[in-house]
mmCIF file of C-alpha atoms in Angstrom:
data_model
loop_
_atom_site.group_PDB
_atom_site.id
_atom_site.type_symbol
_atom_site.label_atom_id
_atom_site.label_comp_id
_atom_site.label_asym_id
_atom_site.label_seq_id
_atom_site.Cartn_x
_atom_site.Cartn_y
_atom_site.Cartn_z
ATOM 1 C CA UNK A 1000 -6.207 -43.107 40.440
ATOM 2 C CA UNK A 1001 -6.939 -39.655 39.042
ATOM 3 C CA UNK A 1002 -9.922 -39.232 41.474
ATOM 4 C CA UNK A 1003 -7.708 -40.110 44.462
ATOM 5 C CA UNK A 1004 -4.922 -37.803 43.489
ATOM 6 C CA UNK A 1005 -7.383 -34.852 42.572
ATOM 7 C CA UNK A 1006 -9.014 -34.872 45.971
ATOM 8 C CA UNK A 1007 -6.797 -36.507 48.678
ATOM 9 C CA UNK A 1008 -3.198 -35.621 47.728
ATOM 10 C CA UNK A 1009 -2.185 -32.129 48.269
ATOM 11 C CA UNK A 1010 -1.500 -30.492 45.031
ATOM 12 C CA UNK A 1011 1.896 -28.698 44.271
ATOM 13 C CA UNK A 1012 1.957 -25.149 45.669
ATOM 14 C CA UNK A 1013 4.376 -22.620 44.225
ATOM 15 C CA UNK A 1014 6.808 -21.034 47.086
ATOM 16 C CA UNK A 1015 5.820 -17.715 48.078
ATOM 17 C CA UNK A 1016 7.874 -14.984 46.630
ATOM 18 C CA UNK A 1017 9.184 -12.168 48.877
ATOM 19 C CA UNK A 1018 8.416 -8.759 47.347
ATOM 20 C CA UNK A 1019 11.403 -6.621 46.678
ATOM 21 C CA UNK A 1020 12.381 -4.351 49.582
ATOM 22 C CA UNK A 1021 14.829 -1.448 49.362
ATOM 23 C CA UNK A 1022 15.189 2.159 48.227
ATOM 24 C CA UNK A 1023 16.316 3.883 45.129
ATOM 25 C CA UNK A 1024 17.173 7.613 44.233
ATOM 26 C CA UNK A 1025 15.983 9.294 41.035
ATOM 27 C CA UNK A 1026 16.916 12.551 39.822
ATOM 28 C CA UNK A 1027 14.622 15.165 38.246
ATOM 29 C CA UNK A 1028 15.551 13.788 34.710
ATOM 30 C CA UNK A 1029 14.465 10.346 35.562
ATOM 31 C CA UNK A 1030 17.895 8.772 36.007
ATOM 32 C CA UNK A 1031 18.512 6.420 38.630
ATOM 33 C CA UNK A 1032 21.708 7.174 40.676
ATOM 34 C CA UNK A 1033 21.543 4.586 43.372
ATOM 35 C CA UNK A 1034 19.567 1.439 44.559
ATOM 36 C CA UNK A 1035 19.568 -0.946 47.328
ATOM 37 C CA UNK A 1036 17.085 -3.190 45.717
ATOM 38 C CA UNK A 1037 18.118 -6.583 44.383
ATOM 39 C CA UNK A 1038 19.608 -6.771 40.744
ATOM 40 C CA UNK A 1039 16.554 -9.141 39.863
ATOM 41 C CA UNK A 1040 14.335 -6.258 40.107
ATOM 42 C CA UNK A 1041 14.152 -4.667 36.565
ATOM 43 C CA UNK A 1042 15.763 -1.210 36.152
ATOM 44 C CA UNK A 1043 12.746 -0.445 33.923
ATOM 45 C CA UNK A 1044 10.349 -1.048 36.657
ATOM 46 C CA UNK A 1045 12.398 1.359 38.937
ATOM 47 C CA UNK A 1046 12.397 3.957 36.288
ATOM 48 C CA UNK A 1047 8.509 3.617 35.624
ATOM 49 C CA UNK A 1048 7.758 3.804 39.348
ATOM 50 C CA UNK A 1049 10.096 6.773 39.873
ATOM 51 C CA UNK A 1050 8.827 8.781 36.820
ATOM 52 C CA UNK A 1051 5.250 8.375 38.168
ATOM 53 C CA UNK A 1052 6.074 9.561 41.618
ATOM 54 C CA UNK A 1053 8.147 12.377 40.184
ATOM 55 C CA UNK A 1054 5.040 13.426 38.032
ATOM 56 C CA UNK A 1055 2.973 13.487 41.080
ATOM 57 C CA UNK A 1056 5.436 15.626 42.927
ATOM 58 C CA UNK A 1057 5.644 17.944 39.862
ATOM 59 C CA UNK A 1058 1.750 18.236 39.569
ATOM 60 C CA UNK A 1059 1.495 19.157 43.324
ATOM 61 C CA UNK A 1060 4.096 21.750 42.913
ATOM 62 C CA UNK A 1061 2.239 23.294 39.928
ATOM 63 C CA UNK A 1062 -1.073 23.220 41.850
ATOM 64 C CA UNK A 1063 0.504 25.059 44.766
ATOM 65 C CA UNK A 1064 0.368 22.190 47.124
ATOM 66 C CA UNK A 1065 3.472 21.616 49.294
ATOM 67 C CA UNK A 1066 3.685 17.841 48.998
ATOM 68 C CA UNK A 1067 6.951 16.699 50.428
ATOM 69 C CA UNK A 1068 6.080 12.951 51.341
ATOM 70 C CA UNK A 1069 3.748 10.399 50.289
ATOM 71 C CA UNK A 1070 2.816 6.955 50.908
ATOM 72 C CA UNK A 1071 1.064 4.421 48.551
ATOM 73 C CA UNK A 1072 -0.013 1.078 49.704
ATOM 74 C CA UNK A 1073 -0.879 -1.799 47.460
ATOM 75 C CA UNK A 1074 -1.773 -5.328 48.409
ATOM 76 C CA UNK A 1075 1.763 -6.789 48.042
ATOM 77 C CA UNK A 1076 4.062 -3.790 48.973
ATOM 78 C CA UNK A 1077 3.984 -0.012 49.665
ATOM 79 C CA UNK A 1078 6.065 3.013 48.392
ATOM 80 C CA UNK A 1079 7.255 5.546 50.691
ATOM 81 C CA UNK A 1080 8.427 8.701 48.653
ATOM 82 C CA UNK A 1081 10.145 11.723 49.774
ATOM 83 C CA UNK A 1082 10.537 14.854 47.557
ATOM 84 C CA UNK A 1083 14.195 16.219 47.311
ATOM 85 C CA UNK A 1084 15.375 19.293 45.604
ATOM 86 C CA UNK A 1085 17.076 17.172 43.062
ATOM 87 C CA UNK A 1086 14.454 14.221 42.531
ATOM 88 C CA UNK A 1087 13.001 11.821 44.933
ATOM 89 C CA UNK A 1088 14.066 9.074 47.357
ATOM 90 C CA UNK A 1089 11.643 6.192 47.049
ATOM 91 C CA UNK A 1090 11.324 3.173 49.536
ATOM 92 C CA UNK A 1091 9.655 -0.073 48.516
ATOM 93 C CA UNK A 1092 8.427 -1.820 51.703
ATOM 94 C CA UNK A 1093 6.851 -5.373 51.843
ATOM 95 C CA UNK A 1094 3.607 -5.356 53.495
ATOM 96 C CA UNK A 1095 3.292 -5.912 57.321
ATOM 97 C CA UNK A 1096 1.739 -9.236 58.422
ATOM 98 C CA UNK A 1097 -1.808 -8.461 59.441
ATOM 99 C CA UNK A 1098 -2.651 -9.933 62.874
ATOM 100 C CA UNK A 1099 -5.882 -12.033 62.957
ATOM 101 C CA UNK A 1100 -8.321 -10.555 65.449
ATOM 102 C CA UNK A 1101 -9.002 -14.067 66.568
ATOM 103 C CA UNK A 1102 -5.367 -14.572 67.462
ATOM 104 C CA UNK A 1103 -4.874 -11.379 69.433
ATOM 105 C CA UNK A 1104 -6.436 -12.710 72.514
#
């Protein structure tokens, strides 16, 4: 029976998990003042992301580059960040479904 179930019965597939979508505001001291992300998304992750983005904006300012916005795209989501005088506004955006060239027509 193991052979039959191994090759002919579909194995259990985990449900797809939707990546978080929303935005948060972080001040220059690294404190998160507001967030529209679900409460299941850990605050420590928000803080980590925000601190890294603030460090990029700070480094750009020290280098004399007027970096005001940036976009970082990963496989499962992307960040859109806007530099503000008091910190940064960061959007987490789920990926857009890519169209297959064969299905476009």
